[in-house]
Structures are given as structure tokens and as C-alpha cells.
Amino acid sequence: MNDTVQALTEKARRLRVDIVKTLHRSRSGHTGGSLSAIDMITALYFHKMRHRPEEPSWPDRDRFVLCKGHAAPAQYVALAEAGYFPKEDLMTLRRLGSHLQGHPDSKVTPGVEVCTGSLGQGLSMANGMAMALKLDGRASRVYALLGDGELQEGQVWEAAMAAPHYRLDNLCALVDCNGLQIDGEVAKVMNVAPVADKFRAFGWHVLEIDGHDMAAVLQALDRAETLTGAPTVVVARTVKGKGVAFFENKASYHGVTPSDEELPRALECLGCFEDCEKIVD
Amino acid sequence: MSTMIATRDAYGEVLAELGAENADVVVLDADLSGSTKTAVFARKFPERFFNMGIAEANMIGTAAGLAAAGKIPFASTFAIFAVGRAWEQMRQSVAYPKANVKIVATHSGVTVGEDGGSHQSVEDIAITRAVPNMTVIVPADGEETKQAIRAAAAYKGPVYVRLGRNKVPTIFGNDYRFTIGKGVQLREGTDLTFVATGLMTAQALAAAEELAKGGISARVVHLATIKPLDEEIIVAAARETGAIVTAEEHSIVGGLGGAVAECLGERFPAPLVRVGIKDRFGTSGKAEELLEYFGLMPEDLVVAAREVLARK
Ligand SMILES: Cc1ncc(C[n+]2csc(CCOP(=O)(O)OP(=O)(O)O)c2C)c(N)n1
Ligand SMILES: [Mg+2]
């Protein structure tokens, strides 16, 4: 277990480097929420989920829905690392003609299950997948990653009501509780607390963890698999911009990408001392 | 050289002015106040600004309640969410009771750019225009935006105003007078008429200039109000120039092109070409690249003009 945790922690660090480089190149996209989500995404793609990069539509795969679609760079770096497409493609993010659209687009990106980006719609689609998998008698599980600001959307709570109603214990939602949204602190813009209690009241199994503690993430995902009769939500405390000191806990880095000047400092924070002259062009 | 200003910046400015002039003006946003520029109002009048969080349907419903209790609410977010997520709230809670709600949406069309197709609203004119009691306004520049927002505040009833993300050239001087429901002729012409709205009006003026070099005289009519439609200016253009090209940063289905086609079909059938997004979703890219990609450049309008002239 310890080795696994260490290896995944290291992988998440390298994926953070990929996120920073990708967003520096695209000069447009969402930095903070990609960095807060990447530990959970790493645990899912490189440990928990059964999936086949060489066969993206393998019927028995586990499904992942990035409800907070603006964190697409975090999913894209994981998909590239897993082998769904070449890593070089990351440098085309958000460009005209790229298969890596600003928000996840299942029409063009292998490994992306549905289109997200409009907040609040993802969990409903995850429910639908979980219902279909049950109908088909498949053992596959569905994972849905939401933002804490996203919880303000009414549709999230319609879906939160439906999932226990249909006893979707093959569904695991994860909430990236980084405490920030675009206009500032979630608690000040439109309070969603107490998140765990709300889901409990809706009939979910609830697990609360530190979303950057890889051992805790793995433990929660394992535990979720054993909980039956209702879906499980992992309420993860996270830090927006995690890993790059000067991005951390700043709402202003929600939709801002690393500048030429910030790139080497950001990479240094991630223990990466590459020659940035080559990267900055 | 004309100055460049984004219509959303003009909105932020005029909203703050209105706030000072009228204590009944209240503003709602859905976690995008920095982008929609309602933050300018929020800083000046924090007690009359309500951030509703990422909950657009609730925002529009709340605006309807504020209006029912005598306030003049302006509710803002990106066009895709204002009209998309909250369409039925707009229909049932705002338009049906004829509530005095102003829905002012920014980041419309493909010039949203890199965020991609999920965020590029190309059907909002069509789906607001289809709702009874709605007034739909698509200003071309900063000056017209300010006047349209003032007109919307003065008008009693639901209004949808469609604004953009990027800087656009200023077309109107401060001698211009915007009136809800009235189109304006910006250039005289005899061979055909461009009927344009929003940022496409500047493109139409450039296309008319280009056509003039080849001896083709194109009239340019700017229609900021899509509904109620200024049918007289359209019918006159068809009668006097014999051919129409519509231009909008929106789907050719149901928007300005659709409205003009309905009008001409019933009142004065004439050759028509609709320039706009050809029943497709948007995609990621830079705003300027996307205008080219989707055929919304002056060159494209020139091609459309030649096509419509050939059918005369
Ligand atoms: C329906 C909808 N409304 C508004 C937006 C614009 N938007 C993009 S990200 C964001 C804030 C998201 O906050 P949160 O869910 O907490 O995400 P995170 O902090 O993880 O980035 C908003 C308002 C959107 N994408 N969808
Ligand atoms: Mg957040």
C-alpha cells in the first residue's frame, strides 16, 4: 500500500507539471480547479478505475464524469498519461481544430464520456450511466467529480435526490471542496455548507477526507466500493491551486494561466527545474 | 480610427450610473460579476447587488419576485446560462406575467473563444424571440449598449439584451438616439441591403465599403432590436434594393435571419441570404479565428452579396 501511495503521489506531482505547462501554452483555461482536483483524478485513473486506454469504449469500463468541466486540463493530462492520446496533443489545448476543447467534449476526445462545462449537469448524466450499468448487469462503477461552487446549481440536488432513490451504489461522487469559486469564497458568494450533512440528509453514504492525502483518497475509494444500498459521496477538503504556492487559495487564479514569468517559479514549486527557455516561445 | 470598447464594459458603466439615478435598480449575478461587469455596480451599491451563486434558474426567478415587488432588476451572466439554464424561468416567471425584469447576458456568440462550444450561445436570439412579451436587443457597440440599457430600464416589461466579451469598434456617436423597435440605416445603397445586428453591423459596413470599390451599392441597416421587429425598414429595403443579406453572430436558424425571412415571406418576398452560424455548435479557438472559421468576416458578406445579386 505504501509503495502504491508513494507512486501515485509522484504521478500526481508530474501531472501537476503537465497541467502547468499545458495551461501556460494555451494561455487560456482554468488553473486553480485543475490543481485542486488532480490528486483524486490520479487515484482514479491510475489505481481505482478499470479502463482500457486502447479500447476507450470497452463496455465493462468504469466511467468518470468531470462535472466541473472547466478542470478539463486535469482530465486531459491524465488521459494522455494513460495513453488515450499522445502527450504532445496537450499543447493544442483550446486551439482551433484541437480534439482538446476548452471543456470536455465526448465527440472528439477519446476517454471522455459526456460533454460537461455547464456546471450542475454532470451528476445527472452519471446517474443515468449508473442506471444503465445496473440494467445491463455490469459491475462497472461511475465516478463523478463536482466543484463546491457547482453544488449551488439546483440540478445537483435533483440528481442527489434521485441517486439514493434508485439505490445507485455503483455511483461514487467526489466533491472538490476548495472553498473558492469565481467571485470569491463559496461561503461568501452563496454558502453551501454543511456539504456532508446535506448529502447525508439526501440519503447518501458520506466519507470526509483530505483530498490531497493520497492514502486517504485511496482508502475512501476502496471503502465506497463496499458501501451498498445507496451512492457514496466523498467530500474532499482541497486547496485551490494546490502545489504552486502562489496560486494556492487564490480565487484570482481560477481562470488565469501561468505567465511566461510565472512558469519557471510554478515548475520549481513542483520540484521541476527544467530549462524554461525552451518551453517559453 | 474608431475606438474599441466591449459592450459588457459599457454595460458595467451605465449600470453604475443607473444605480445612482434610480434607487429601485437592483442587480443580480451568478458568480460571474467580474466578467459581466456587474461588479462595477456591486462595488458602488453593495446593498442592492445580489450574488446568487452558480444558480441561474433561481437568479431569474428571484429577479421576477423583485420585479413583482416594485424593483427594476437587472440579472446577468453569460448568454448560454442566462437563456439556457433559466429559459423556463424566463418564460413562466418573467415573460408570462410581463415582469419588469432585464436579463442582460454577456459572452454571447462564438467570440467567447477558447472556452469552446459548451459556452458559445448561438441560439439565444431564437429562443428569447419565440417567447411572447419579450423584447430582444442586440447592440452593436458601447454607445448603443448604454442607450439600450437606459431604454430597457425605462421600459416596463421583460427585456433580453445580448452583449459580447470582446472589444468592438464604436459605430455610434453620442448624437445617436436608440429607440426600442427601430432599425437604423447606416449607409445608403441601391443594389442590395445588409441587415445586420450586434458586432456583425461593423462587418457589414466594411463589406459595403469593399463592394463599392467594385461598383456595387450596398445599403446597411442595423437592427439592434430583433423583437419587436422593425418590419417597415426591412420591407422598404427589399422594395428599394431588391435583395437582402442578413448578418448575425448567431445561428441562421430562428435569429435575425429567421425573423427577416418571416417578414419578407409574408410581406415582400425577395432574394435573401442569411449569413450566420450554419446550424452548428461553436468550438474552441481565438475569437478572431472563429469569426473567420464560421464565415462571419466582411469577405464572407461580400460573397453572400454576390450570391444574392445573382438571384435578383
Ligand atoms: C451553469 C454554469 N454557470 C456558470 C459557469 C461559469 N463558471 C465556470 S467555473 C465557475 C466556478 C466554479 O466553482 P467550483 O465549482 O467551486 O469549481 P472550482 O473551484 O473547483 O474551480 C463558474 C461560475 C458555468 N461553467 N456553468
Ligand atoms: Mg471551488
PDB file of C-alpha atoms in Angstrom, chain A residues 26-30 94-98 100-103 107 116-121 149-155 181-184 189-190, chain B residues 29-35 49 51-58 81 85 114-119 281-286 289-290 293-294:
ATOM      1  CA  SER A  26      -2.777  27.510 -24.128  1.00  0.00           C
ATOM      2  CA  ARG A  27      -2.755  30.913 -22.388  1.00  0.00           C
ATOM      3  CA  SER A  28      -6.385  30.299 -21.554  1.00  0.00           C
ATOM      4  CA  GLY A  29      -8.024  27.876 -19.156  1.00  0.00           C
ATOM      5  CA  HIS A  30      -8.609  27.042 -15.514  1.00  0.00           C
ATOM      6  CA  ARG A  94      -8.147  25.171 -26.712  1.00  0.00           C
ATOM      7  CA  ARG A  95      -6.744  25.780 -30.211  1.00  0.00           C
ATOM      8  CA  LEU A  96      -8.946  25.858 -33.269  1.00  0.00           C
ATOM      9  CA  GLY A  97      -9.282  22.298 -34.586  1.00  0.00           C
ATOM     10  CA  SER A  98      -7.890  20.607 -31.458  1.00  0.00           C
ATOM     11  CA  LEU A 100      -8.882  19.006 -26.658  1.00  0.00           C
ATOM     12  CA  GLN A 101     -11.697  21.515 -26.342  1.00  0.00           C
ATOM     13  CA  GLY A 102     -11.953  24.125 -23.599  1.00  0.00           C
ATOM     14  CA  HIS A 103     -14.424  21.877 -21.806  1.00  0.00           C
ATOM     15  CA  LYS A 107     -17.483  13.811 -29.557  1.00  0.00           C
ATOM     16  CA  THR A 116     -19.635  18.920 -19.492  1.00  0.00           C
ATOM     17  CA  GLY A 117     -18.740  22.544 -18.848  1.00  0.00           C
ATOM     18  CA  SER A 118     -22.143  23.872 -17.973  1.00  0.00           C
ATOM     19  CA  LEU A 119     -21.978  23.314 -14.225  1.00  0.00           C
ATOM     20  CA  GLY A 120     -24.583  21.229 -12.456  1.00  0.00           C
ATOM     21  CA  GLN A 121     -25.435  18.818 -15.263  1.00  0.00           C
ATOM     22  CA  GLY A 149     -19.407  26.116  -6.117  1.00  0.00           C
ATOM     23  CA  GLU A 150     -21.115  23.770  -8.549  1.00  0.00           C
ATOM     24  CA  LEU A 151     -23.219  22.479  -5.652  1.00  0.00           C
ATOM     25  CA  GLN A 152     -25.157  25.750  -5.871  1.00  0.00           C
ATOM     26  CA  GLU A 153     -26.902  24.513  -9.008  1.00  0.00           C
ATOM     27  CA  GLY A 154     -30.373  23.170  -8.229  1.00  0.00           C
ATOM     28  CA  GLN A 155     -29.949  20.307 -10.667  1.00  0.00           C
ATOM     29  CA  GLN A 181     -15.426  29.874  -6.876  1.00  0.00           C
ATOM     30  CA  ILE A 182     -15.017  32.721  -9.391  1.00  0.00           C
ATOM     31  CA  ASP A 183     -16.343  35.674  -7.406  1.00  0.00           C
ATOM     32  CA  GLY A 184     -14.613  34.635  -4.182  1.00  0.00           C
ATOM     33  CA  VAL A 189     -20.860  34.104  -2.567  1.00  0.00           C
ATOM     34  CA  MET A 190     -23.558  31.537  -1.740  1.00  0.00           C
TER      35      MET A 190
ATOM     36  CA  ASP B  29     -25.382  37.901 -10.929  1.00  0.00           C
ATOM     37  CA  ALA B  30     -24.453  34.224 -10.876  1.00  0.00           C
ATOM     38  CA  ASP B  31     -20.778  34.098  -9.875  1.00  0.00           C
ATOM     39  CA  LEU B  32     -19.571  35.933 -12.964  1.00  0.00           C
ATOM     40  CA  SER B  33     -19.762  39.551 -11.804  1.00  0.00           C
ATOM     41  CA  GLY B  34     -16.164  40.285 -12.776  1.00  0.00           C
ATOM     42  CA  SER B  35     -16.803  39.075 -16.315  1.00  0.00           C
ATOM     43  CA  PHE B  49     -26.383  43.756  -5.503  1.00  0.00           C
ATOM     44  CA  ASN B  51     -24.713  37.392  -5.994  1.00  0.00           C
ATOM     45  CA  MET B  52     -26.931  34.335  -6.380  1.00  0.00           C
ATOM     46  CA  GLY B  53     -24.052  31.901  -6.845  1.00  0.00           C
ATOM     47  CA  ILE B  54     -23.946  29.370  -9.665  1.00  0.00           C
ATOM     48  CA  ALA B  55     -27.730  29.086  -9.739  1.00  0.00           C
ATOM     49  CA  GLU B  56     -29.106  30.845 -12.796  1.00  0.00           C
ATOM     50  CA  ALA B  57     -32.636  29.488 -12.616  1.00  0.00           C
ATOM     51  CA  ASN B  58     -33.002  30.740  -9.063  1.00  0.00           C
ATOM     52  CA  PHE B  81     -26.528  30.199 -18.905  1.00  0.00           C
ATOM     53  CA  ARG B  85     -30.282  27.217 -17.843  1.00  0.00           C
ATOM     54  CA  GLU B 114     -11.315  29.371 -26.167  1.00  0.00           C
ATOM     55  CA  ASP B 115     -13.966  28.103 -23.721  1.00  0.00           C
ATOM     56  CA  GLY B 116     -15.498  26.369 -26.721  1.00  0.00           C
ATOM     57  CA  GLY B 117     -18.885  25.197 -27.933  1.00  0.00           C
ATOM     58  CA  SER B 118     -20.326  24.491 -24.482  1.00  0.00           C
ATOM     59  CA  HIS B 119     -20.024  28.194 -23.672  1.00  0.00           C
ATOM     60  CA  PHE B 281     -22.198  24.374 -32.438  1.00  0.00           C
ATOM     61  CA  GLY B 282     -19.184  26.556 -31.740  1.00  0.00           C
ATOM     62  CA  THR B 283     -15.706  25.318 -30.979  1.00  0.00           C
ATOM     63  CA  SER B 284     -12.540  26.367 -29.135  1.00  0.00           C
ATOM     64  CA  GLY B 285     -10.272  28.925 -30.777  1.00  0.00           C
ATOM     65  CA  LYS B 286      -9.375  32.577 -30.668  1.00  0.00           C
ATOM     66  CA  GLU B 289     -10.069  32.949 -35.809  1.00  0.00           C
ATOM     67  CA  LEU B 290     -13.599  31.823 -35.075  1.00  0.00           C
ATOM     68  CA  TYR B 293     -13.894  29.870 -39.305  1.00  0.00           C
ATOM     69  CA  PHE B 294     -17.640  30.422 -39.124  1.00  0.00           C
TER      70      PHE B 294
END
